[in-house]
């Protein structure tokens, strides 16, 4: 089997819901890291790129149809380069990278971009069509996160819990205390703050210039979700799922906007374009768990597999 190397990786900052990146169209947001890869790797003949695979979980708004293809065209890559969008919900971009690596390892292709985009801020409201003639029924669904257009059979068989509800289920089943969740959240916040202060993300973040209604554009160059906090402040927060619950705004993941792209190459492409190869030859597999919406539990073994050399 051939080697697949990660040769470059970039991302936008991660914007808060309604934050600095919320006015950037999702397809434009998706194009930014591809454009950055092109600028950072001028020796590559981008017309020879084999494919662009992007993960995207929403696809109901400006990311509809095939946002990978729209992103590569908006970034200025030649029209003959194809693109495909893949959905494994929260793990979509990771799956895009894996799919690209597998294609290179199989020997079918040499040069791929894989990445993803999500704009929670710009996720639209959607409305289904009427079920019968003259129906006046209209139901608007919010596509930001969670289930919509629920199939009753699905609900009855597996449940349709949201992510915070899923987190409560996991905490109950695995006996993860509120204190442990808060401690994990605090450590995560502290690590993020230190990494930002030390400039750890500078190499991978592309500053995004966001036009304003008046005045100069605002440059967004720092992740917006991390915030300074204390154990006491975290402990005071109320449960978001139920009042006595353990999942809070402080220990839950956030609702964010951002995009990323990774350049993957074979030995031949590395040599041809003078790329700097990163990790070679890795593999993983996906595992499903007992509950349809238990993505958190599903994801954990995947990360282990991701780290394990093939
Ligand atoms: C494919 C996919 O990606 S699926 C999506 C997976 N992700 C999810 O499901 C996201 C889950 N998270 C959420 O839905 C939301 O973040 C929620 C519901 C948990 C919280 O949302 P919000 O209520 O909008 O959070 P918000 O940031 O406003 O915080 C609420 C309060 O907690 C406080 N707070 C939040 N974090 C902290 C913290 N670390 N320390 C102290 N206080 C905090 C805020 O200051 C705010 O206080 P205020 O009301 O007095 O102003």
Coordinates of N, CA and C in Angstrom, one line a residue, residues 86-239:
X86 N -19.2 15.2 2.1 CA -19.4 14.0 2.9 C -20.0 14.4 4.3
X87 N -20.9 13.6 4.8 CA -21.6 13.9 6.1 C -21.5 12.7 7.0
X88 N -20.7 12.9 8.1 CA -20.7 12.0 9.2 C -20.9 12.8 10.5
X89 N -21.9 13.8 10.3 CA -22.2 14.8 11.4 C -20.9 15.4 12.0
X90 N -20.7 15.3 13.3 CA -19.6 16.1 13.9 C -18.2 15.5 13.4
X91 N -18.2 14.3 12.9 CA -16.9 13.7 12.5 C -16.7 13.9 11.0
X92 N -17.4 14.7 10.3 CA -17.4 14.8 8.9 C -16.1 15.2 8.3
X93 N -15.4 16.2 8.8 CA -14.2 16.6 8.3 C -13.1 15.6 8.5
X94 N -13.1 15.0 9.7 CA -12.2 13.9 10.0 C -12.3 12.8 9.0
X95 N -13.6 12.4 8.7 CA -13.8 11.4 7.7 C -13.4 11.8 6.3
X96 N -13.5 13.1 6.0 CA -13.0 13.5 4.7 C -11.5 13.3 4.6
X97 N -10.8 13.6 5.7 CA -9.3 13.4 5.7 C -9.0 11.9 5.5
X98 N -9.7 11.1 6.2 CA -9.5 9.6 6.1 C -9.8 9.1 4.7
X99 N -10.9 9.6 4.2 CA -11.3 9.1 2.8 C -10.2 9.5 1.8
X100 N -9.7 10.7 1.9 CA -8.7 11.2 1.0 C -7.4 10.3 1.2
X101 N -7.1 10.1 2.5 CA -5.9 9.3 2.7 C -6.0 7.9 2.1
X102 N -7.2 7.3 2.3 CA -7.4 5.9 1.8 C -7.3 5.9 0.2
X103 N -7.8 7.0 -0.4 CA -7.7 7.1 -1.9 C -6.2 7.1 -2.3
X104 N -5.4 7.9 -1.6 CA -4.0 8.0 -1.9 C -3.3 6.6 -1.6
X105 N -3.6 6.0 -0.4 CA -3.0 4.8 -0.1 C -3.3 3.7 -1.1
X106 N -4.5 3.8 -1.6 CA -4.9 2.7 -2.6 C -4.1 2.8 -3.9
X107 N -3.4 4.0 -4.1 CA -2.7 4.2 -5.3 C -3.5 4.8 -6.5
X108 N -4.7 5.1 -6.2 CA -5.6 5.6 -7.3 C -5.3 7.1 -7.6
X109 N -4.9 7.8 -6.5 CA -4.7 9.3 -6.7 C -3.4 9.7 -5.9
X110 N -3.0 10.9 -6.2 CA -1.7 11.4 -5.6 C -1.8 12.7 -4.8
X111 N -2.8 13.5 -5.1 CA -2.9 14.8 -4.4 C -4.3 15.1 -4.1
X112 N -4.6 15.4 -2.8 CA -6.0 15.6 -2.4 C -6.1 16.8 -1.4
X113 N -7.2 17.5 -1.4 CA -7.5 18.4 -0.3 C -8.7 17.8 0.4
X114 N -8.6 17.7 1.7 CA -9.7 17.3 2.5 C -9.9 18.3 3.7
X115 N -11.1 18.5 4.0 CA -11.4 19.5 5.1 C -12.9 19.5 5.4
X116 N -13.3 20.7 5.7 CA -14.8 20.8 6.0 C -15.1 22.2 6.4
X117 N -16.4 22.4 6.5 CA -17.0 23.8 6.8 C -18.3 23.6 7.6
X118 N -18.5 24.5 8.6 CA -19.8 24.5 9.2 C -20.0 26.0 9.7
X119 N -21.2 26.5 9.3 CA -21.6 27.8 9.9 C -22.9 27.6 10.6
X120 N -22.8 27.5 11.9 CA -24.0 27.3 12.8 C -24.8 28.6 12.7
X121 N -24.1 29.8 12.6 CA -24.7 31.1 12.6 C -25.6 31.2 11.4
X122 N -25.2 30.7 10.3 CA -25.9 30.9 9.0 C -26.8 29.7 8.7
X123 N -26.9 28.7 9.5 CA -27.8 27.6 9.3 C -29.2 28.1 9.2
X124 N -29.9 27.8 8.1 CA -31.2 28.4 7.9 C -32.4 27.8 8.6
X125 N -33.5 28.5 8.7 CA -34.8 27.9 9.0 C -35.3 27.2 7.7
X126 N -35.9 26.1 7.8 CA -36.5 25.4 6.6 C -37.9 25.0 6.9
X127 N -38.7 24.9 5.8 CA -40.1 24.6 5.9 C -40.5 23.5 4.9
X128 N -41.0 22.4 5.4 CA -41.4 21.3 4.4 C -42.6 21.8 3.6
X129 N -42.9 21.1 2.5 CA -44.0 21.4 1.7 C -45.3 20.8 2.3
X130 N -46.4 21.4 1.9 CA -47.7 20.9 2.5 C -47.9 19.4 2.0
X131 N -48.6 18.7 2.9 CA -48.8 17.2 2.6 C -50.0 17.0 1.8
X132 N -50.9 18.0 1.8 CA -52.1 17.7 1.0 C -52.6 19.1 0.3
X133 N -53.4 19.0 -0.7 CA -53.9 20.2 -1.4 C -54.6 21.1 -0.4
X134 N -54.5 22.3 -0.5 CA -55.1 23.4 0.3 C -54.7 23.3 1.8
X135 N -53.7 22.5 2.1 CA -53.3 22.5 3.5 C -52.7 23.9 3.9
X136 N -53.1 24.3 5.1 CA -52.6 25.6 5.6 C -51.5 25.3 6.7
X137 N -51.2 24.0 6.9 CA -50.2 23.7 7.9 C -48.8 24.1 7.4
X138 N -48.1 24.7 8.3 CA -46.7 25.2 8.0 C -45.9 25.0 9.3
X139 N -44.8 24.3 9.2 CA -43.9 24.2 10.4 C -42.5 24.5 10.0
X140 N -42.0 25.5 10.7 CA -40.6 25.9 10.4 C -39.7 25.2 11.3
X141 N -38.6 24.7 10.7 CA -37.6 23.9 11.5 C -36.3 24.7 11.5
X142 N -35.6 24.7 12.6 CA -34.3 25.3 12.8 C -33.2 24.3 12.5
X143 N -32.4 24.6 11.5 CA -31.4 23.6 11.1 C -30.0 23.8 11.8
X144 N -30.0 24.7 12.8 CA -28.7 25.0 13.4 C -28.0 23.7 14.0
X145 N -28.7 23.0 14.9 CA -28.2 21.7 15.3 C -29.4 20.8 15.6
X146 N -29.1 19.5 15.7 CA -30.2 18.6 16.1 C -31.1 18.1 15.0
X147 N -32.1 17.4 15.4 CA -33.0 16.7 14.5 C -34.0 17.6 13.9
X148 N -34.4 17.4 12.6 CA -35.5 18.0 12.0 C -36.2 17.0 11.1
X149 N -37.4 17.3 10.7 CA -38.2 16.4 9.8 C -38.1 15.0 10.4
X150 N -38.4 14.8 11.7 CA -38.2 13.6 12.4 C -39.1 12.5 11.9
X151 N -38.6 11.4 11.6 CA -39.3 10.2 11.2 C -39.8 9.5 12.5
X152 N -41.2 9.4 12.7 CA -41.7 8.8 14.0 C -41.1 7.4 14.2
X153 N -40.8 6.7 13.2 CA -40.3 5.3 13.4 C -38.9 5.4 14.0
X154 N -38.1 6.4 13.6 CA -36.8 6.6 14.1 C -36.9 7.0 15.6
X155 N -37.8 7.9 15.8 CA -38.0 8.4 17.2 C -38.3 7.3 18.1
X156 N -39.3 6.5 17.7 CA -39.8 5.4 18.5 C -38.7 4.3 18.8
X157 N -37.9 4.1 17.7 CA -36.9 3.0 17.8 C -35.6 3.4 18.5
X158 N -35.2 4.6 18.3 CA -33.8 5.0 18.7 C -33.8 6.3 19.6
X159 N -34.9 7.1 19.5 CA -34.9 8.4 20.2 C -34.2 9.4 19.3
X160 N -34.5 10.7 19.6 CA -33.9 11.7 18.8 C -33.3 12.8 19.7
X161 N -32.5 12.4 20.7 CA -31.9 13.3 21.6 C -31.0 14.3 21.0
X162 N -30.9 15.5 21.5 CA -30.0 16.5 21.1 C -28.6 16.1 21.7
X163 N -27.6 16.8 21.3 CA -26.2 16.5 21.8 C -26.2 16.8 23.4
X164 N -26.7 17.9 23.9 CA -26.7 18.1 25.3 C -27.5 16.9 26.0
X165 N -28.6 16.5 25.5 CA -29.3 15.4 26.1 C -28.5 14.1 26.0
X166 N -27.8 13.9 24.9 CA -26.9 12.8 24.7 C -25.9 12.8 25.8
X167 N -25.3 14.0 26.0 CA -24.3 14.1 27.0 C -24.8 13.7 28.4
X168 N -26.1 14.1 28.7 CA -26.7 13.7 30.0 C -26.8 12.2 30.1
X169 N -27.2 11.6 28.9 CA -27.4 10.1 28.9 C -26.0 9.4 29.2
X170 N -25.0 9.9 28.5 CA -23.7 9.3 28.7 C -23.2 9.5 30.1
X171 N -23.4 10.7 30.7 CA -23.0 11.0 32.0 C -23.7 10.0 33.0
X172 N -25.0 9.8 32.8 CA -25.8 8.9 33.7 C -25.2 7.5 33.5
X173 N -25.1 7.0 32.3 CA -24.7 5.6 32.1 C -23.3 5.3 32.6
X174 N -22.4 6.3 32.4 CA -21.0 6.0 32.7 C -20.6 6.7 34.1
X175 N -21.6 7.2 34.7 CA -21.4 7.8 36.1 C -20.3 8.9 36.0
X176 N -20.5 9.8 35.1 CA -19.5 10.9 35.1 C -20.1 12.1 35.8
X177 N -19.5 12.4 36.9 CA -20.0 13.4 37.8 C -20.0 14.8 37.2
X178 N -20.8 15.7 37.8 CA -20.7 17.1 37.4 C -19.3 17.7 37.7
X179 N -18.8 17.3 38.8 CA -17.5 17.8 39.2 C -16.4 17.4 38.2
X180 N -16.5 16.2 37.7 CA -15.5 15.7 36.7 C -15.7 16.4 35.4
X181 N -17.0 16.6 35.0 CA -17.2 17.4 33.7 C -16.7 18.8 33.8
X182 N -16.9 19.4 35.0 CA -16.5 20.8 35.1 C -14.9 20.9 35.1
X183 N -14.3 19.9 35.8 CA -12.8 19.9 35.8 C -12.3 19.7 34.4
X184 N -12.9 18.8 33.7 CA -12.5 18.6 32.3 C -12.6 19.9 31.5
X185 N -13.8 20.6 31.7 CA -14.0 21.8 30.9 C -13.0 22.9 31.3
X186 N -12.7 23.0 32.6 CA -11.8 24.0 33.1 C -10.4 23.8 32.5
X187 N -10.0 22.5 32.5 CA -8.6 22.2 31.9 C -8.6 22.5 30.5
X188 N -9.7 22.2 29.8 CA -9.8 22.5 28.3 C -9.7 24.0 28.1
X189 N -10.4 24.8 28.9 CA -10.4 26.3 28.8 C -8.9 26.8 29.1
X190 N -8.3 26.2 30.1 CA -7.0 26.7 30.5 C -6.0 26.4 29.4
X191 N -6.1 25.2 28.8 CA -5.2 24.8 27.7 C -5.3 25.7 26.5
X192 N -6.6 25.9 26.2 CA -6.9 26.8 25.0 C -6.3 28.2 25.3
X193 N -6.5 28.7 26.5 CA -6.0 30.1 26.8 C -4.5 30.1 26.6
X194 N -3.8 29.1 27.2 CA -2.3 29.0 27.1 C -1.9 28.9 25.7
X195 N -2.5 28.0 24.9 CA -2.1 27.8 23.5 C -2.3 29.1 22.7
X196 N -3.4 29.8 23.0 CA -3.6 31.1 22.3 C -2.5 32.1 22.7
X197 N -2.3 32.2 24.0 CA -1.3 33.2 24.5 C 0.1 32.8 23.9
X198 N 0.4 31.5 23.8 CA 1.8 31.1 23.3 C 1.9 31.2 21.8
X199 N 0.8 31.5 21.1 CA 0.8 31.6 19.7 C 0.9 30.2 19.0
X200 N 0.4 29.2 19.7 CA 0.5 27.8 19.1 C -0.3 27.7 17.8
X201 N -1.4 28.4 17.7 CA -2.3 28.3 16.6 C -2.0 29.2 15.4
X202 N -1.0 30.0 15.6 CA -0.7 31.0 14.6 C -0.3 30.4 13.2
X203 N 0.4 29.3 13.3 CA 0.8 28.6 12.1 C -0.4 28.0 11.3
X204 N -1.5 27.7 12.0 CA -2.6 27.0 11.2 C -3.8 27.9 11.0
X205 N -3.9 29.0 11.7 CA -5.0 29.9 11.5 C -4.8 30.9 10.4
X206 N -5.8 31.0 9.5 CA -5.8 32.1 8.5 C -6.7 33.2 9.0
X207 N -6.1 34.4 9.2 CA -6.9 35.5 9.6 C -8.0 35.8 8.6
X208 N -9.2 36.1 9.0 CA -10.3 36.3 8.1 C -10.7 37.8 8.2
X209 N -10.6 38.5 7.0 CA -11.0 39.9 7.0 C -12.5 40.0 6.7
X210 N -13.2 40.5 7.6 CA -14.7 40.5 7.5 C -15.2 42.0 7.2
X211 N -15.7 42.2 6.0 CA -16.2 43.6 5.7 C -17.3 44.0 6.7
X212 N -17.3 45.3 7.0 CA -18.3 45.8 7.9 C -19.3 46.7 7.2
X213 N -20.5 47.0 7.7 CA -21.4 47.9 7.1 C -20.8 49.3 6.9
X214 N -20.0 49.7 8.0 CA -19.3 51.0 8.0 C -17.9 50.8 8.4
X215 N -17.0 51.5 7.9 CA -15.6 51.5 8.3 C -14.8 50.3 7.7
X216 N -13.6 50.2 8.3 CA -12.7 49.2 7.8 C -13.2 47.7 8.1
X217 N -12.7 46.8 7.3 CA -13.0 45.4 7.7 C -12.4 45.0 9.0
X218 N -13.0 44.1 9.7 CA -12.5 43.6 11.0 C -11.8 42.3 10.7
X219 N -10.6 42.2 11.2 CA -9.8 40.9 11.0 C -10.0 40.0 12.2
X220 N -10.6 38.8 11.9 CA -10.8 37.8 12.9 C -9.7 36.8 12.9
X221 N -8.9 36.7 13.9 CA -7.7 35.8 13.8 C -7.5 34.9 15.1
X222 N -8.5 35.0 16.0 CA -8.4 34.2 17.2 C -9.7 33.4 17.5
X223 N -9.6 32.2 18.0 CA -10.8 31.4 18.3 C -11.6 32.2 19.4
X224 N -12.9 32.2 19.1 CA -13.8 33.1 19.9 C -14.5 32.3 21.1
X225 N -14.5 31.0 21.0 CA -15.3 30.2 22.0 C -14.6 30.1 23.3
X226 N -13.3 30.0 23.4 CA -12.7 29.9 24.8 C -12.9 31.1 25.6
X227 N -13.1 30.9 26.9 CA -13.3 32.1 27.7 C -12.7 31.8 29.1
X228 N -12.2 32.9 29.7 CA -11.6 32.8 31.1 C -12.7 32.4 32.0
X229 N -12.4 31.4 32.9 CA -13.4 30.9 33.8 C -12.7 30.4 35.1
X230 N -13.5 30.1 36.1 CA -13.0 29.5 37.3 C -13.9 28.3 37.7
X231 N -13.3 27.5 38.6 CA -14.2 26.3 39.1 C -15.5 26.8 39.7
X232 N -15.4 27.9 40.4 CA -16.6 28.5 41.1 C -17.6 28.9 40.1
X233 N -17.2 29.6 39.0 CA -18.1 30.1 38.0 C -18.8 29.0 37.3
X234 N -18.0 27.9 37.0 CA -18.5 26.7 36.3 C -19.5 26.0 37.2
X235 N -19.2 25.9 38.5 CA -20.1 25.2 39.4 C -21.4 25.9 39.6
X236 N -21.5 27.2 39.3 CA -22.7 28.0 39.5 C -23.7 27.8 38.4
X237 N -23.3 27.3 37.2 CA -24.1 27.3 36.0 C -25.2 26.2 36.2
X238 N -26.4 26.5 35.7 CA -27.5 25.5 35.8 C -27.5 24.5 34.6
X239 N -28.0 23.4 34.8 CA -28.1 22.4 33.7 C -28.9 22.9 32.5

